[in-house]
Amino acid sequence: MYTEQLDQLSTGLAEMCGLAEDAMDQATEALLQADLPLARRVQSTRPVFDGLAAQCEEQAFALLALQAPVAGDLRQIVSGIQIVADLKRMGALAAHIAKVAERNHPEHALPEEVGGHVAEMGRIAVALADAAREVLVTHDPHRARGLQAEDDAMDDLDRHLLTVLMDREWRHGVGTAVDVTLLGRFYERFADHAVQVARRVVFLATGEMPDQIVDHELL
C-alpha cells in the first residue's frame, strides 16, 4: 500500500507535467495563429491543474503524517510537494500566454519580426516540459542534469527579444512592446520551472542538492 501511494504521487506529478506541456504547446499555437477558441481552451485547464495539485499535495502530506518515511522516500515526498508548486506555475504561465492571444484577438499579438523567435521559445518550452515529465517517471539524474542547456538557449532568445524591442526601428508601439516583453518573461519562467523540477529530481534520486535550486518569485 505504501509503495502504491508513492507510485500514485509520481504518476500524478508526471500527469501534471504532461498537462503543462500540452497547455504550453496549445498556448503557443493560439498566440501564433490568433486562435481564440484554442486560447480559451488553454485557460479552461486551470481547474484541472488545481485539482491534480490538490490531490498530489494530499497524497504527499498523508504519506508524511501516516507512514513516517525516511531517507529516499522522505526525499521523494518532500520534493514532490515542491514540484507541485513548480508545475502549477508552469500551467499558470501557459494560461498567461493564451490570455495575451485572447486579448489581442482578432489581431495577432506578435509582429512578424519576432514571431519566429517566440515560436522557437515555445518549442524549447514544450521540449523542456516533456523532458521534465520523463525524469519525473524515470528519476534519471543524468537526464535531469541535461535540461540546463535548453534553458540557456531560452535565456538567449529572451535577451534577443529585448534587443529587438530596444531597436530604434521598432514601430509597433508601446502596447505591443509590453506584450512581447511579458511573453518573453512567461516563456523564460516556464523553462526555469521545468529545469527546477529536474533539479529536484536530482535531489530525490541522489540526495545531492544541485547548486542552482532557487525558488523564483514569478509573475
Tab-separated table of C-alpha atoms in Angstrom:
chain	number	residue	atom	x	y	z
A	1	MET	CA	0.000	0.000	0.000
A	2	TYR	CA	2.797	2.410	0.928
A	3	THR	CA	4.698	1.734	-2.311
A	4	GLU	CA	1.487	2.133	-4.294
A	5	GLN	CA	0.883	5.532	-2.706
A	6	LEU	CA	4.384	6.677	-3.651
A	7	ASP	CA	3.787	5.466	-7.191
A	8	GLN	CA	0.490	7.337	-7.318
A	9	LEU	CA	2.260	10.520	-6.246
A	10	SER	CA	4.851	10.112	-9.005
A	11	THR	CA	2.138	9.368	-11.557
A	12	GLY	CA	0.174	12.446	-10.534
A	13	LEU	CA	3.225	14.685	-10.879
A	14	ALA	CA	4.002	13.287	-14.326
A	15	GLU	CA	0.373	13.830	-15.356
A	16	MET	CA	0.516	17.453	-14.201
A	17	CYS	CA	3.721	17.979	-16.163
A	18	GLY	CA	2.134	16.463	-19.256
A	19	LEU	CA	-0.799	18.850	-18.912
A	20	ALA	CA	1.599	21.784	-18.623
A	21	GLU	CA	3.394	20.601	-21.752
A	22	ASP	CA	0.130	20.361	-23.705
A	23	ALA	CA	-1.054	23.733	-22.400
A	24	MET	CA	2.183	25.418	-23.492
A	25	ASP	CA	2.029	23.799	-26.924
A	26	GLN	CA	-1.558	24.944	-27.416
A	27	ALA	CA	-0.935	28.405	-25.962
A	28	THR	CA	1.918	28.984	-28.407
A	29	GLU	CA	-0.240	27.810	-31.301
A	30	ALA	CA	-3.043	30.112	-30.180
A	31	LEU	CA	-0.598	33.004	-29.974
A	32	LEU	CA	0.967	32.425	-33.388
A	33	GLN	CA	-2.336	31.762	-35.166
A	34	ALA	CA	-4.567	34.220	-33.259
A	35	ASP	CA	-6.782	31.225	-32.440
A	36	LEU	CA	-9.366	32.420	-29.927
A	37	PRO	CA	-11.084	29.057	-29.169
A	38	LEU	CA	-7.709	27.435	-28.542
A	39	ALA	CA	-6.606	30.284	-26.281
A	40	ARG	CA	-9.767	29.892	-24.227
A	41	ARG	CA	-9.319	26.127	-24.089
A	42	VAL	CA	-5.885	26.569	-22.545
A	43	GLN	CA	-7.263	28.902	-19.905
A	44	SER	CA	-10.042	26.453	-19.099
A	45	THR	CA	-7.481	23.878	-17.940
A	46	ARG	CA	-6.667	25.826	-14.773
A	47	PRO	CA	-9.259	23.977	-12.608
A	48	VAL	CA	-7.801	20.655	-13.812
A	49	PHE	CA	-4.338	21.764	-12.697
A	50	ASP	CA	-5.686	22.897	-9.349
A	51	GLY	CA	-7.490	19.596	-8.813
A	52	LEU	CA	-4.438	17.495	-9.633
A	53	ALA	CA	-2.231	19.708	-7.488
A	54	ALA	CA	-4.555	19.329	-4.507
A	55	GLN	CA	-4.645	15.569	-4.996
A	56	CYS	CA	-0.840	15.286	-5.125
A	57	GLU	CA	-0.416	17.504	-2.077
A	58	GLU	CA	-2.958	15.472	-0.102
A	59	GLN	CA	-1.160	12.234	-1.009
A	60	ALA	CA	2.203	13.682	-0.020
A	61	PHE	CA	1.022	15.048	3.325
A	62	ALA	CA	-0.807	11.813	4.105
A	63	LEU	CA	2.403	9.862	3.494
A	64	LEU	CA	4.315	12.223	5.777
A	65	ALA	CA	1.726	12.057	8.530
A	66	LEU	CA	0.888	8.359	8.479
A	67	GLN	CA	3.945	6.499	7.176
A	68	ALA	CA	6.917	8.259	8.832
A	69	PRO	CA	9.121	7.894	5.723
A	70	VAL	CA	12.889	8.078	5.962
A	71	ALA	CA	15.857	8.654	3.621
A	72	GLY	CA	14.982	8.216	-0.064
A	73	ASP	CA	11.230	8.001	0.482
A	74	LEU	CA	11.258	11.181	2.544
A	75	ARG	CA	13.210	12.994	-0.171
A	76	GLN	CA	10.687	11.839	-2.764
A	77	ILE	CA	7.721	13.097	-0.765
A	78	VAL	CA	9.224	16.456	0.179
A	79	SER	CA	10.469	17.001	-3.374
A	80	GLY	CA	7.000	16.061	-4.632
A	81	ILE	CA	5.413	18.845	-2.582
A	82	GLN	CA	7.888	21.334	-4.032
A	83	ILE	CA	7.410	20.022	-7.577
A	84	VAL	CA	3.642	20.536	-7.329
A	85	ALA	CA	4.265	24.256	-6.868
A	86	ASP	CA	6.577	24.369	-9.895
A	87	LEU	CA	4.065	22.545	-12.084
A	88	LYS	CA	1.202	24.801	-11.013
A	89	ARG	CA	3.248	27.820	-12.079
A	90	MET	CA	4.006	26.189	-15.431
A	91	GLY	CA	0.294	25.753	-16.044
A	92	ALA	CA	-0.396	29.325	-14.976
A	93	LEU	CA	2.310	30.704	-17.278
A	94	ALA	CA	0.887	28.827	-20.266
A	95	ALA	CA	-2.508	30.333	-19.418
A	96	HIS	CA	-0.948	33.818	-19.283
A	97	ILE	CA	0.373	33.330	-22.831
A	98	ALA	CA	-3.055	32.214	-24.006
A	99	LYS	CA	-4.549	35.290	-22.338
A	100	VAL	CA	-2.306	37.569	-24.417
A	101	ALA	CA	-3.564	35.823	-27.562
A	102	GLU	CA	-7.169	36.236	-26.416
A	103	ARG	CA	-6.739	39.893	-25.505
A	104	ASN	CA	-5.360	40.783	-28.938
A	105	HIS	CA	-7.854	38.741	-30.981
A	106	PRO	CA	-8.723	39.066	-33.841
A	107	GLU	CA	-5.328	40.687	-34.407
A	108	HIS	CA	-2.082	38.792	-33.990
A	109	ALA	CA	-0.279	39.713	-30.778
A	110	LEU	CA	3.155	39.343	-32.377
A	111	PRO	CA	4.749	41.471	-35.074
A	112	GLU	CA	6.259	39.459	-37.889
A	113	GLU	CA	9.851	40.192	-36.903
A	114	VAL	CA	9.519	38.468	-33.519
A	115	GLY	CA	7.137	35.652	-34.455
A	116	GLY	CA	9.905	33.212	-35.329
A	117	HIS	CA	11.749	33.843	-32.085
A	118	VAL	CA	8.634	33.324	-29.999
A	119	ALA	CA	7.821	30.152	-31.927
A	120	GLU	CA	11.281	28.846	-31.041
A	121	MET	CA	10.769	29.784	-27.392
A	122	GLY	CA	7.551	27.794	-27.476
A	123	ARG	CA	9.326	24.811	-28.988
A	124	ILE	CA	12.003	24.877	-26.297
A	125	ALA	CA	9.413	25.270	-23.529
A	126	VAL	CA	7.481	22.235	-24.745
A	127	ALA	CA	10.675	20.195	-25.087
A	128	LEU	CA	11.733	21.101	-21.548
A	129	ALA	CA	8.328	20.155	-20.144
A	130	ASP	CA	8.483	16.840	-21.995
A	131	ALA	CA	11.958	16.154	-20.606
A	132	ALA	CA	10.820	17.104	-17.107
A	133	ARG	CA	7.901	14.690	-17.401
A	134	GLU	CA	10.320	11.973	-18.494
A	135	VAL	CA	12.610	12.432	-15.495
A	136	LEU	CA	9.632	12.502	-13.140
A	137	VAL	CA	8.862	8.995	-14.365
A	138	THR	CA	12.417	7.631	-14.591
A	139	HIS	CA	14.136	9.565	-11.765
A	140	ASP	CA	17.200	9.625	-14.022
A	141	PRO	CA	19.603	12.232	-12.570
A	142	HIS	CA	21.833	12.266	-15.660
A	143	ARG	CA	18.911	13.133	-17.932
A	144	ALA	CA	17.685	15.673	-15.393
A	145	ARG	CA	21.015	17.496	-15.376
A	146	GLY	CA	20.887	17.726	-19.170
A	147	LEU	CA	17.981	20.166	-19.190
A	148	GLN	CA	20.187	23.137	-18.360
A	149	ALA	CA	21.489	23.537	-21.934
A	150	GLU	CA	17.984	24.022	-23.334
A	151	ASP	CA	17.226	26.536	-20.591
A	152	ASP	CA	20.344	28.502	-21.595
A	153	ALA	CA	19.023	28.627	-25.169
A	154	MET	CA	15.731	30.026	-23.862
A	155	ASP	CA	17.586	32.733	-21.941
A	156	ASP	CA	19.454	33.706	-25.122
A	157	LEU	CA	16.191	34.067	-27.030
A	158	ASP	CA	14.664	36.176	-24.268
A	159	ARG	CA	17.654	38.517	-24.353
A	160	HIS	CA	17.362	38.767	-28.130
A	161	LEU	CA	13.706	39.774	-27.852
A	162	LEU	CA	14.694	42.652	-25.581
A	163	THR	CA	17.304	43.727	-28.119
A	164	VAL	CA	14.654	43.850	-30.848
A	165	LEU	CA	12.328	45.902	-28.638
A	166	MET	CA	15.062	48.429	-27.864
A	167	ASP	CA	15.998	48.895	-31.512
A	168	ARG	CA	15.251	52.335	-32.962
A	169	GLU	CA	13.483	50.644	-35.859
A	170	TRP	CA	10.746	49.271	-33.570
A	171	ARG	CA	7.499	50.655	-34.973
A	172	HIS	CA	4.745	48.679	-33.260
A	173	GLY	CA	4.040	50.893	-30.276
A	174	VAL	CA	4.342	50.613	-26.531
A	175	GLY	CA	1.422	48.227	-26.006
A	176	THR	CA	2.842	45.602	-28.323
A	177	ALA	CA	6.290	46.053	-26.778
A	178	VAL	CA	4.813	45.392	-23.345
A	179	ASP	CA	3.070	42.240	-24.595
A	180	VAL	CA	6.238	40.913	-26.222
A	181	THR	CA	8.258	41.661	-23.084
A	182	LEU	CA	5.741	39.800	-20.928
A	183	LEU	CA	5.621	36.871	-23.330
A	184	GLY	CA	9.399	36.540	-23.207
A	185	ARG	CA	9.190	36.557	-19.418
A	186	PHE	CA	6.452	33.910	-19.385
A	187	TYR	CA	8.398	31.553	-21.641
A	188	GLU	CA	11.631	32.101	-19.744
A	189	ARG	CA	9.989	31.424	-16.381
A	190	PHE	CA	8.171	28.348	-17.689
A	191	ALA	CA	11.565	26.981	-18.727
A	192	ASP	CA	13.037	27.869	-15.327
A	193	HIS	CA	10.347	25.868	-13.578
A	194	ALA	CA	10.832	22.855	-15.848
A	195	VAL	CA	14.552	22.900	-15.024
A	196	GLN	CA	13.691	23.362	-11.353
A	197	VAL	CA	11.607	20.188	-11.488
A	198	ALA	CA	14.584	18.349	-12.969
A	199	ARG	CA	16.907	19.658	-10.248
A	200	ARG	CA	14.533	18.446	-7.568
A	201	VAL	CA	14.551	15.030	-9.250
A	202	VAL	CA	18.351	15.024	-8.981
A	203	PHE	CA	17.978	15.633	-5.256
A	204	LEU	CA	15.368	12.943	-4.679
A	205	ALA	CA	17.369	10.424	-6.747
A	206	THR	CA	20.822	11.099	-5.301
A	207	GLY	CA	20.432	13.029	-2.080
A	208	GLU	CA	22.724	15.702	-3.540
A	209	MET	CA	21.442	19.259	-3.666
A	210	PRO	CA	22.124	20.801	-7.119
A	211	ASP	CA	23.857	24.151	-6.926
A	212	GLN	CA	21.124	26.061	-8.687
A	213	ILE	CA	17.927	25.082	-6.887
A	214	VAL	CA	16.461	28.516	-6.261
A	215	ASP	CA	12.844	29.401	-5.663
A	216	HIS	CA	11.776	32.185	-8.049
A	217	GLU	CA	9.000	34.617	-7.301
A	218	LEU	CA	7.163	34.733	-10.587
A	219	LEU	CA	4.582	36.802	-12.366
